[in-house]
Amino acid sequence: MLLELKKVTKEYPLRLRRGNAKSKIAVKNVSFAITKGESVGLVGESGSGKSTLAKCMMRLEKITSGQVLWKGQSIYSKRFKDFTLYKNIQMVLQDSSASLHPKMRVAEILAEPIRNFFPDEKNWHEEGIKLLHLVGLDASFLNYYPDQLSGGQKQRVCIAKALAVKPELIIFDESIASLDSPSQKSILEILKKIQKLDGPSYLFITHDLESTKELCDRVAIMYEGEIVETLTDWENGQLTHPYSRLLFDTMDSYS
């Protein structure tokens, strides 16, 4: 077991008039796990708690209750170091432009995590070329600045940057949502090829069930902060929650 969540809840305090205090529950009693070499989809509408859950997994948000375990050890333990977390778990966000330093060339962007996590590695240039090849770009892109890249090319560089530290799990948070259909399909194919090369496990967070079907072994459906259903195949007959049925009906109407 790589990553395991046990009854994770995240509440945000709300301060109302007259000093009254309440809390908003963004994530409620969420439990699931990801194993080595697995692709898991986390699907739900905007505001369902998907991104908040991802931040909890990355220790960017502190959970209110429950446990987030990496190979059986709590990531919130004082003994669990940042280096261990970010060496093993990487995240690719939707906004690739905000994820890439505008004044750094792609070569520098890829070399930075290599230097941080593998200080003895001297062949940064060669490693950068290998990473670009993995995501379908050639060596010439090392000389480009982010504003010289298309949206799809930027996202590929973000994926290459995540791969640079050789993580065991990559979390994709709506990472292809802003791309056109051909770019989406191209990146999904790249992710599948990378994983076949003994690559990392994936948590693929999205509101798009079609792309999840293309990439993932199973899918957890999130609604109003809870996982209401986990599917291991794509047959409507196993659906029990109304929101799950709505998602599948929507997908069928566009297929």
PDB file of C-alpha atoms in Angstrom:
ATOM      1  CA  MET A   1       0.000   0.000   0.000  1.00  0.00           C
ATOM      2  CA  LEU A   2       1.436   3.368  -0.999  1.00  0.00           C
ATOM      3  CA  LEU A   3      -1.064   5.978   0.123  1.00  0.00           C
ATOM      4  CA  GLU A   4      -3.960   5.288   2.461  1.00  0.00           C
ATOM      5  CA  LEU A   5      -6.611   7.643   3.796  1.00  0.00           C
ATOM      6  CA  LYS A   6      -8.604   6.662   6.867  1.00  0.00           C
ATOM      7  CA  LYS A   7     -11.750   8.658   7.682  1.00  0.00           C
ATOM      8  CA  VAL A   8     -10.155  11.953   6.648  1.00  0.00           C
ATOM      9  CA  THR A   9     -12.205  15.041   7.496  1.00  0.00           C
ATOM     10  CA  LYS A  10     -11.316  18.652   6.762  1.00  0.00           C
ATOM     11  CA  GLU A  11     -13.329  21.496   8.258  1.00  0.00           C
ATOM     12  CA  TYR A  12     -12.851  25.222   7.736  1.00  0.00           C
ATOM     13  CA  PRO A  13     -13.964  27.589  10.509  1.00  0.00           C
ATOM     14  CA  LEU A  14     -16.553  30.199   9.581  1.00  0.00           C
ATOM     15  CA  ARG A  15     -17.073  33.323  11.680  1.00  0.00           C
ATOM     16  CA  LEU A  16     -20.580  34.687  11.471  1.00  0.00           C
ATOM     17  CA  ARG A  17     -22.155  37.870  12.804  1.00  0.00           C
ATOM     18  CA  ARG A  18     -22.490  38.427  16.559  1.00  0.00           C
ATOM     19  CA  GLY A  19     -19.428  36.289  17.183  1.00  0.00           C
ATOM     20  CA  ASN A  20     -21.121  33.014  16.323  1.00  0.00           C
ATOM     21  CA  ALA A  21     -18.741  30.429  14.895  1.00  0.00           C
ATOM     22  CA  LYS A  22     -19.514  27.542  12.601  1.00  0.00           C
ATOM     23  CA  SER A  23     -17.468  25.346  10.332  1.00  0.00           C
ATOM     24  CA  LYS A  24     -17.734  24.256   6.734  1.00  0.00           C
ATOM     25  CA  ILE A  25     -17.013  20.575   6.126  1.00  0.00           C
ATOM     26  CA  ALA A  26     -15.080  20.354   2.849  1.00  0.00           C
ATOM     27  CA  VAL A  27     -14.112  16.676   3.214  1.00  0.00           C
ATOM     28  CA  LYS A  28     -16.027  14.191   5.347  1.00  0.00           C
ATOM     29  CA  ASN A  29     -14.854  10.746   6.507  1.00  0.00           C
ATOM     30  CA  VAL A  30     -13.011   9.899   3.288  1.00  0.00           C
ATOM     31  CA  SER A  31     -11.261   6.515   3.174  1.00  0.00           C
ATOM     32  CA  PHE A  32      -9.461   4.955   0.213  1.00  0.00           C
ATOM     33  CA  ALA A  33      -6.046   3.649  -0.807  1.00  0.00           C
ATOM     34  CA  ILE A  34      -3.680   3.598  -3.776  1.00  0.00           C
ATOM     35  CA  THR A  35      -1.343   0.689  -4.465  1.00  0.00           C
ATOM     36  CA  LYS A  36       1.874   0.530  -6.475  1.00  0.00           C
ATOM     37  CA  GLY A  37       1.378   0.812 -10.230  1.00  0.00           C
ATOM     38  CA  GLU A  38      -2.301   1.719  -9.936  1.00  0.00           C
ATOM     39  CA  SER A  39      -4.232   4.577 -11.525  1.00  0.00           C
ATOM     40  CA  VAL A  40      -7.150   5.824  -9.443  1.00  0.00           C
ATOM     41  CA  GLY A  41      -9.637   8.417 -10.592  1.00  0.00           C
ATOM     42  CA  LEU A  42     -11.286  10.865  -8.206  1.00  0.00           C
ATOM     43  CA  VAL A  43     -14.300  12.358  -9.950  1.00  0.00           C
ATOM     44  CA  GLY A  44     -16.766  14.984  -8.827  1.00  0.00           C
ATOM     45  CA  GLU A  45     -18.249  18.358  -9.654  1.00  0.00           C
ATOM     46  CA  SER A  46     -16.527  21.626  -8.752  1.00  0.00           C
ATOM     47  CA  GLY A  47     -16.725  22.234  -5.018  1.00  0.00           C
ATOM     48  CA  SER A  48     -17.101  18.560  -4.126  1.00  0.00           C
ATOM     49  CA  GLY A  49     -13.861  18.568  -2.106  1.00  0.00           C
ATOM     50  CA  LYS A  50     -11.472  16.921  -4.578  1.00  0.00           C
ATOM     51  CA  SER A  51      -8.774  19.605  -4.542  1.00  0.00           C
ATOM     52  CA  THR A  52      -9.037  20.052  -0.780  1.00  0.00           C
ATOM     53  CA  LEU A  53      -8.457  16.325  -0.392  1.00  0.00           C
ATOM     54  CA  ALA A  54      -5.404  16.538  -2.664  1.00  0.00           C
ATOM     55  CA  LYS A  55      -3.975  19.367  -0.538  1.00  0.00           C
ATOM     56  CA  CYS A  56      -4.441  17.219   2.558  1.00  0.00           C
ATOM     57  CA  MET A  57      -2.498  14.415   0.875  1.00  0.00           C
ATOM     58  CA  MET A  58       0.330  16.837   0.125  1.00  0.00           C
ATOM     59  CA  ARG A  59       0.234  18.290   3.650  1.00  0.00           C
ATOM     60  CA  LEU A  60      -0.663  21.686   2.189  1.00  0.00           C
ATOM     61  CA  GLU A  61      -3.776  21.594   4.370  1.00  0.00           C
ATOM     62  CA  LYS A  62      -3.915  20.133   7.859  1.00  0.00           C
ATOM     63  CA  ILE A  63      -6.666  17.566   8.306  1.00  0.00           C
ATOM     64  CA  THR A  64      -9.241  18.043  11.053  1.00  0.00           C
ATOM     65  CA  SER A  65      -9.421  14.338  11.845  1.00  0.00           C
ATOM     66  CA  GLY A  66      -8.485  10.947  10.403  1.00  0.00           C
ATOM     67  CA  GLN A  67      -5.188   9.714   9.002  1.00  0.00           C
ATOM     68  CA  VAL A  68      -3.161  10.109   5.821  1.00  0.00           C
ATOM     69  CA  LEU A  69      -0.579   7.317   5.647  1.00  0.00           C
ATOM     70  CA  TRP A  70       2.374   6.846   3.311  1.00  0.00           C
ATOM     71  CA  LYS A  71       3.468   3.194   3.434  1.00  0.00           C
ATOM     72  CA  GLY A  72       1.853   2.930   6.844  1.00  0.00           C
ATOM     73  CA  GLN A  73       3.392   6.074   8.340  1.00  0.00           C
ATOM     74  CA  SER A  74       1.393   9.243   9.021  1.00  0.00           C
ATOM     75  CA  ILE A  75       2.530  12.134   6.832  1.00  0.00           C
ATOM     76  CA  TYR A  76       1.572  14.453   9.702  1.00  0.00           C
ATOM     77  CA  SER A  77       4.008  12.774  12.076  1.00  0.00           C
ATOM     78  CA  LYS A  78       6.917  14.985  13.177  1.00  0.00           C
ATOM     79  CA  ARG A  79       9.233  12.181  12.073  1.00  0.00           C
ATOM     80  CA  PHE A  80       7.872  12.328   8.522  1.00  0.00           C
ATOM     81  CA  LYS A  81      10.122  14.812   6.744  1.00  0.00           C
ATOM     82  CA  ASP A  82       9.230  17.141   3.875  1.00  0.00           C
ATOM     83  CA  PHE A  83      11.995  15.545   1.793  1.00  0.00           C
ATOM     84  CA  THR A  84      10.360  12.112   2.135  1.00  0.00           C
ATOM     85  CA  LEU A  85       6.939  13.476   1.216  1.00  0.00           C
ATOM     86  CA  TYR A  86       7.921  15.484  -1.852  1.00  0.00           C
ATOM     87  CA  LYS A  87      10.416  12.927  -3.092  1.00  0.00           C
ATOM     88  CA  ASN A  88       7.690  10.281  -3.162  1.00  0.00           C
ATOM     89  CA  ILE A  89       4.585  12.302  -4.024  1.00  0.00           C
ATOM     90  CA  GLN A  90       4.427  14.963  -6.720  1.00  0.00           C
ATOM     91  CA  MET A  91       1.501  17.058  -7.904  1.00  0.00           C
ATOM     92  CA  VAL A  92       0.615  18.466 -11.329  1.00  0.00           C
ATOM     93  CA  LEU A  93      -1.892  21.326 -11.232  1.00  0.00           C
ATOM     94  CA  GLN A  94      -4.369  22.645 -13.784  1.00  0.00           C
ATOM     95  CA  ASP A  95      -2.676  26.025 -14.273  1.00  0.00           C
ATOM     96  CA  SER A  96       0.602  25.082 -15.927  1.00  0.00           C
ATOM     97  CA  SER A  97       1.538  28.734 -16.470  1.00  0.00           C
ATOM     98  CA  ALA A  98       1.485  29.409 -12.731  1.00  0.00           C
ATOM     99  CA  SER A  99       3.527  26.246 -12.095  1.00  0.00           C
ATOM    100  CA  LEU A 100       6.461  27.285 -14.290  1.00  0.00           C
ATOM    101  CA  HIS A 101       8.806  30.165 -13.454  1.00  0.00           C
ATOM    102  CA  PRO A 102       8.407  32.662 -16.320  1.00  0.00           C
ATOM    103  CA  LYS A 103      12.071  33.718 -16.271  1.00  0.00           C
ATOM    104  CA  MET A 104      13.546  30.219 -16.264  1.00  0.00           C
ATOM    105  CA  ARG A 105      14.243  28.168 -19.362  1.00  0.00           C
ATOM    106  CA  VAL A 106      12.872  24.626 -19.470  1.00  0.00           C
ATOM    107  CA  ALA A 107      16.425  23.328 -18.859  1.00  0.00           C
ATOM    108  CA  GLU A 108      16.570  25.248 -15.575  1.00  0.00           C
ATOM    109  CA  ILE A 109      13.041  24.233 -14.586  1.00  0.00           C
ATOM    110  CA  LEU A 110      13.914  20.552 -14.947  1.00  0.00           C
ATOM    111  CA  ALA A 111      17.386  20.868 -13.400  1.00  0.00           C
ATOM    112  CA  GLU A 112      16.107  22.513 -10.210  1.00  0.00           C
ATOM    113  CA  PRO A 113      14.324  19.460  -8.714  1.00  0.00           C
ATOM    114  CA  ILE A 114      17.167  17.171  -9.840  1.00  0.00           C
ATOM    115  CA  ARG A 115      19.694  19.349  -7.984  1.00  0.00           C
ATOM    116  CA  ASN A 116      17.471  19.515  -4.906  1.00  0.00           C
ATOM    117  CA  PHE A 117      16.796  15.786  -4.595  1.00  0.00           C
ATOM    118  CA  PHE A 118      19.861  14.297  -6.288  1.00  0.00           C
ATOM    119  CA  PRO A 119      22.748  16.658  -5.421  1.00  0.00           C
ATOM    120  CA  ASP A 120      25.338  14.169  -6.680  1.00  0.00           C
ATOM    121  CA  GLU A 121      23.795  14.084 -10.146  1.00  0.00           C
ATOM    122  CA  LYS A 122      25.988  16.120 -12.520  1.00  0.00           C
ATOM    123  CA  ASN A 123      24.420  15.274 -15.883  1.00  0.00           C
ATOM    124  CA  TRP A 124      21.461  17.638 -15.501  1.00  0.00           C
ATOM    125  CA  HIS A 125      21.360  18.398 -19.223  1.00  0.00           C
ATOM    126  CA  GLU A 126      21.173  14.729 -20.218  1.00  0.00           C
ATOM    127  CA  GLU A 127      18.539  14.058 -17.554  1.00  0.00           C
ATOM    128  CA  GLY A 128      16.483  16.969 -18.883  1.00  0.00           C
ATOM    129  CA  ILE A 129      16.578  15.527 -22.402  1.00  0.00           C
ATOM    130  CA  LYS A 130      15.453  12.117 -21.105  1.00  0.00           C
ATOM    131  CA  LEU A 131      12.558  13.716 -19.232  1.00  0.00           C
ATOM    132  CA  LEU A 132      11.437  15.678 -22.291  1.00  0.00           C
ATOM    133  CA  HIS A 133      11.526  12.528 -24.417  1.00  0.00           C
ATOM    134  CA  LEU A 134       9.305  10.799 -21.847  1.00  0.00           C
ATOM    135  CA  VAL A 135       6.626  13.449 -22.327  1.00  0.00           C
ATOM    136  CA  GLY A 136       6.935  13.607 -26.110  1.00  0.00           C
ATOM    137  CA  LEU A 137       9.134  16.716 -26.523  1.00  0.00           C
ATOM    138  CA  ASP A 138      12.582  16.927 -28.112  1.00  0.00           C
ATOM    139  CA  ALA A 139      15.790  18.423 -26.727  1.00  0.00           C
ATOM    140  CA  SER A 140      15.247  21.788 -28.417  1.00  0.00           C
ATOM    141  CA  PHE A 141      12.587  22.614 -25.818  1.00  0.00           C
ATOM    142  CA  LEU A 142      15.289  22.906 -23.147  1.00  0.00           C
ATOM    143  CA  ASN A 143      16.039  26.387 -24.486  1.00  0.00           C
ATOM    144  CA  TYR A 144      12.446  27.629 -24.392  1.00  0.00           C
ATOM    145  CA  TYR A 145      10.837  29.908 -21.838  1.00  0.00           C
ATOM    146  CA  PRO A 146       7.294  29.032 -20.666  1.00  0.00           C
ATOM    147  CA  ASP A 147       5.691  31.871 -22.664  1.00  0.00           C
ATOM    148  CA  GLN A 148       7.098  30.295 -25.836  1.00  0.00           C
ATOM    149  CA  LEU A 149       5.147  27.077 -25.223  1.00  0.00           C
ATOM    150  CA  SER A 150       1.569  26.102 -26.008  1.00  0.00           C
ATOM    151  CA  GLY A 151      -0.766  25.021 -23.212  1.00  0.00           C
ATOM    152  CA  GLY A 152      -0.208  21.355 -23.981  1.00  0.00           C
ATOM    153  CA  GLN A 153       3.569  21.790 -24.117  1.00  0.00           C
ATOM    154  CA  LYS A 154       3.571  23.611 -20.758  1.00  0.00           C
ATOM    155  CA  GLN A 155       1.617  20.787 -19.168  1.00  0.00           C
ATOM    156  CA  ARG A 156       4.068  18.242 -20.568  1.00  0.00           C
ATOM    157  CA  VAL A 157       6.937  20.199 -18.999  1.00  0.00           C
ATOM    158  CA  CYS A 158       5.043  20.189 -15.689  1.00  0.00           C
ATOM    159  CA  ILE A 159       4.723  16.401 -15.935  1.00  0.00           C
ATOM    160  CA  ALA A 160       8.439  16.110 -16.787  1.00  0.00           C
ATOM    161  CA  LYS A 161       9.251  18.274 -13.746  1.00  0.00           C
ATOM    162  CA  ALA A 162       7.173  15.977 -11.538  1.00  0.00           C
ATOM    163  CA  LEU A 163       8.935  12.923 -12.977  1.00  0.00           C
ATOM    164  CA  ALA A 164      12.363  14.470 -12.351  1.00  0.00           C
ATOM    165  CA  VAL A 165      12.402  13.409  -8.678  1.00  0.00           C
ATOM    166  CA  LYS A 166      11.349   9.835  -9.550  1.00  0.00           C
ATOM    167  CA  PRO A 167       8.182   9.867  -7.386  1.00  0.00           C
ATOM    168  CA  GLU A 168       6.153   6.787  -6.597  1.00  0.00           C
ATOM    169  CA  LEU A 169       2.860   8.694  -6.868  1.00  0.00           C
ATOM    170  CA  ILE A 170       1.771  11.664  -8.975  1.00  0.00           C
ATOM    171  CA  ILE A 171      -1.445  13.537  -8.163  1.00  0.00           C
ATOM    172  CA  PHE A 172      -3.017  15.212 -11.193  1.00  0.00           C
ATOM    173  CA  ASP A 173      -5.473  17.904 -10.100  1.00  0.00           C
ATOM    174  CA  GLU A 174      -7.593  18.833 -13.138  1.00  0.00           C
ATOM    175  CA  SER A 175      -4.301  18.814 -15.052  1.00  0.00           C
ATOM    176  CA  ILE A 176      -5.760  18.533 -18.552  1.00  0.00           C
ATOM    177  CA  ALA A 177      -9.077  20.309 -18.008  1.00  0.00           C
ATOM    178  CA  SER A 178      -8.033  23.521 -19.771  1.00  0.00           C
ATOM    179  CA  LEU A 179      -6.550  21.788 -22.828  1.00  0.00           C
ATOM    180  CA  ASP A 180      -8.233  21.078 -26.142  1.00  0.00           C
ATOM    181  CA  SER A 181      -9.372  17.551 -26.920  1.00  0.00           C
ATOM    182  CA  PRO A 182      -6.344  16.496 -29.046  1.00  0.00           C
ATOM    183  CA  SER A 183      -3.929  17.720 -26.342  1.00  0.00           C
ATOM    184  CA  GLN A 184      -5.897  15.884 -23.664  1.00  0.00           C
ATOM    185  CA  LYS A 185      -5.777  12.619 -25.590  1.00  0.00           C
ATOM    186  CA  SER A 186      -2.073  13.017 -26.313  1.00  0.00           C
ATOM    187  CA  ILE A 187      -1.202  13.570 -22.650  1.00  0.00           C
ATOM    188  CA  LEU A 188      -3.356  10.631 -21.529  1.00  0.00           C
ATOM    189  CA  GLU A 189      -1.468   8.387 -23.959  1.00  0.00           C
ATOM    190  CA  ILE A 190       1.845   9.692 -22.618  1.00  0.00           C
ATOM    191  CA  LEU A 191       0.794   8.982 -19.022  1.00  0.00           C
ATOM    192  CA  LYS A 192      -0.163   5.417 -19.926  1.00  0.00           C
ATOM    193  CA  LYS A 193       3.185   4.830 -21.655  1.00  0.00           C
ATOM    194  CA  ILE A 194       5.131   6.255 -18.701  1.00  0.00           C
ATOM    195  CA  GLN A 195       3.313   3.992 -16.275  1.00  0.00           C
ATOM    196  CA  LYS A 196       4.071   0.916 -18.381  1.00  0.00           C
ATOM    197  CA  LEU A 197       7.792   1.702 -17.966  1.00  0.00           C
ATOM    198  CA  ASP A 198       7.540   0.791 -14.264  1.00  0.00           C
ATOM    199  CA  GLY A 199       6.413   4.341 -13.666  1.00  0.00           C
ATOM    200  CA  PRO A 200       4.562   5.934 -10.751  1.00  0.00           C
ATOM    201  CA  SER A 201       1.046   5.365  -9.525  1.00  0.00           C
ATOM    202  CA  TYR A 202      -1.489   8.048 -10.419  1.00  0.00           C
ATOM    203  CA  LEU A 203      -4.309   9.814  -8.633  1.00  0.00           C
ATOM    204  CA  PHE A 204      -6.247  11.514 -11.402  1.00  0.00           C
ATOM    205  CA  ILE A 205      -8.579  14.216 -10.048  1.00  0.00           C
ATOM    206  CA  THR A 206     -11.138  15.532 -12.505  1.00  0.00           C
ATOM    207  CA  HIS A 207     -14.784  16.227 -13.220  1.00  0.00           C
ATOM    208  CA  ASP A 208     -14.450  14.443 -16.569  1.00  0.00           C
ATOM    209  CA  LEU A 209     -15.501  10.809 -16.379  1.00  0.00           C
ATOM    210  CA  GLU A 210     -14.509  10.128 -19.997  1.00  0.00           C
ATOM    211  CA  SER A 211     -10.805  10.858 -19.464  1.00  0.00           C
ATOM    212  CA  THR A 212     -10.900   8.883 -16.218  1.00  0.00           C
ATOM    213  CA  LYS A 213     -12.251   5.896 -18.107  1.00  0.00           C
ATOM    214  CA  GLU A 214      -9.351   6.219 -20.540  1.00  0.00           C
ATOM    215  CA  LEU A 215      -6.633   6.207 -17.874  1.00  0.00           C
ATOM    216  CA  CYS A 216      -7.784   4.716 -14.581  1.00  0.00           C
ATOM    217  CA  ASP A 217      -8.168   1.212 -13.176  1.00  0.00           C
ATOM    218  CA  ARG A 218     -10.944   2.324 -10.847  1.00  0.00           C
ATOM    219  CA  VAL A 219     -12.726   5.518  -9.929  1.00  0.00           C
ATOM    220  CA  ALA A 220     -13.956   7.030  -6.674  1.00  0.00           C
ATOM    221  CA  ILE A 221     -16.906   9.385  -7.068  1.00  0.00           C
ATOM    222  CA  MET A 222     -16.972  12.360  -4.700  1.00  0.00           C
ATOM    223  CA  TYR A 223     -20.086  14.336  -3.848  1.00  0.00           C
ATOM    224  CA  GLU A 224     -20.429  17.083  -1.227  1.00  0.00           C
ATOM    225  CA  GLY A 225     -17.176  16.123   0.491  1.00  0.00           C
ATOM    226  CA  GLU A 226     -17.792  12.369   0.628  1.00  0.00           C
ATOM    227  CA  ILE A 227     -16.853   9.430  -1.558  1.00  0.00           C
ATOM    228  CA  VAL A 228     -20.261   8.034  -2.394  1.00  0.00           C
ATOM    229  CA  GLU A 229     -19.166   5.232  -4.717  1.00  0.00           C
ATOM    230  CA  THR A 230     -16.083   3.380  -5.931  1.00  0.00           C
ATOM    231  CA  LEU A 231     -16.273   1.642  -9.293  1.00  0.00           C
ATOM    232  CA  THR A 232     -13.998  -1.036 -10.679  1.00  0.00           C
ATOM    233  CA  ASP A 233     -15.682  -1.290 -14.062  1.00  0.00           C
ATOM    234  CA  TRP A 234     -17.851   0.881 -16.253  1.00  0.00           C
ATOM    235  CA  GLU A 235     -21.162  -0.929 -16.149  1.00  0.00           C
ATOM    236  CA  ASN A 236     -24.131   1.207 -15.107  1.00  0.00           C
ATOM    237  CA  GLY A 237     -25.654  -1.768 -13.325  1.00  0.00           C
ATOM    238  CA  GLN A 238     -23.371  -1.428 -10.308  1.00  0.00           C
ATOM    239  CA  LEU A 239     -24.249   2.233  -9.652  1.00  0.00           C
ATOM    240  CA  THR A 240     -26.145   2.963  -6.454  1.00  0.00           C
ATOM    241  CA  HIS A 241     -25.882   6.737  -5.921  1.00  0.00           C
ATOM    242  CA  PRO A 242     -28.005   9.230  -7.914  1.00  0.00           C
ATOM    243  CA  TYR A 243     -25.012  11.493  -8.601  1.00  0.00           C
ATOM    244  CA  SER A 244     -23.053   8.536 -10.050  1.00  0.00           C
ATOM    245  CA  ARG A 245     -25.945   7.746 -12.381  1.00  0.00           C
ATOM    246  CA  LEU A 246     -26.087  11.391 -13.465  1.00  0.00           C
ATOM    247  CA  LEU A 247     -22.379  11.361 -14.309  1.00  0.00           C
ATOM    248  CA  PHE A 248     -22.696   8.194 -16.373  1.00  0.00           C
ATOM    249  CA  ASP A 249     -25.806   9.473 -18.136  1.00  0.00           C
ATOM    250  CA  THR A 250     -23.961  12.652 -19.064  1.00  0.00           C
ATOM    251  CA  MET A 251     -21.011  10.674 -20.398  1.00  0.00           C
ATOM    252  CA  ASP A 252     -23.301   8.417 -22.451  1.00  0.00           C
ATOM    253  CA  SER A 253     -25.087  11.428 -23.966  1.00  0.00           C
ATOM    254  CA  TYR A 254     -21.786  12.712 -25.403  1.00  0.00           C
ATOM    255  CA  SER A 255     -20.420   9.371 -26.570  1.00  0.00           C
TER     256      SER A 255
END
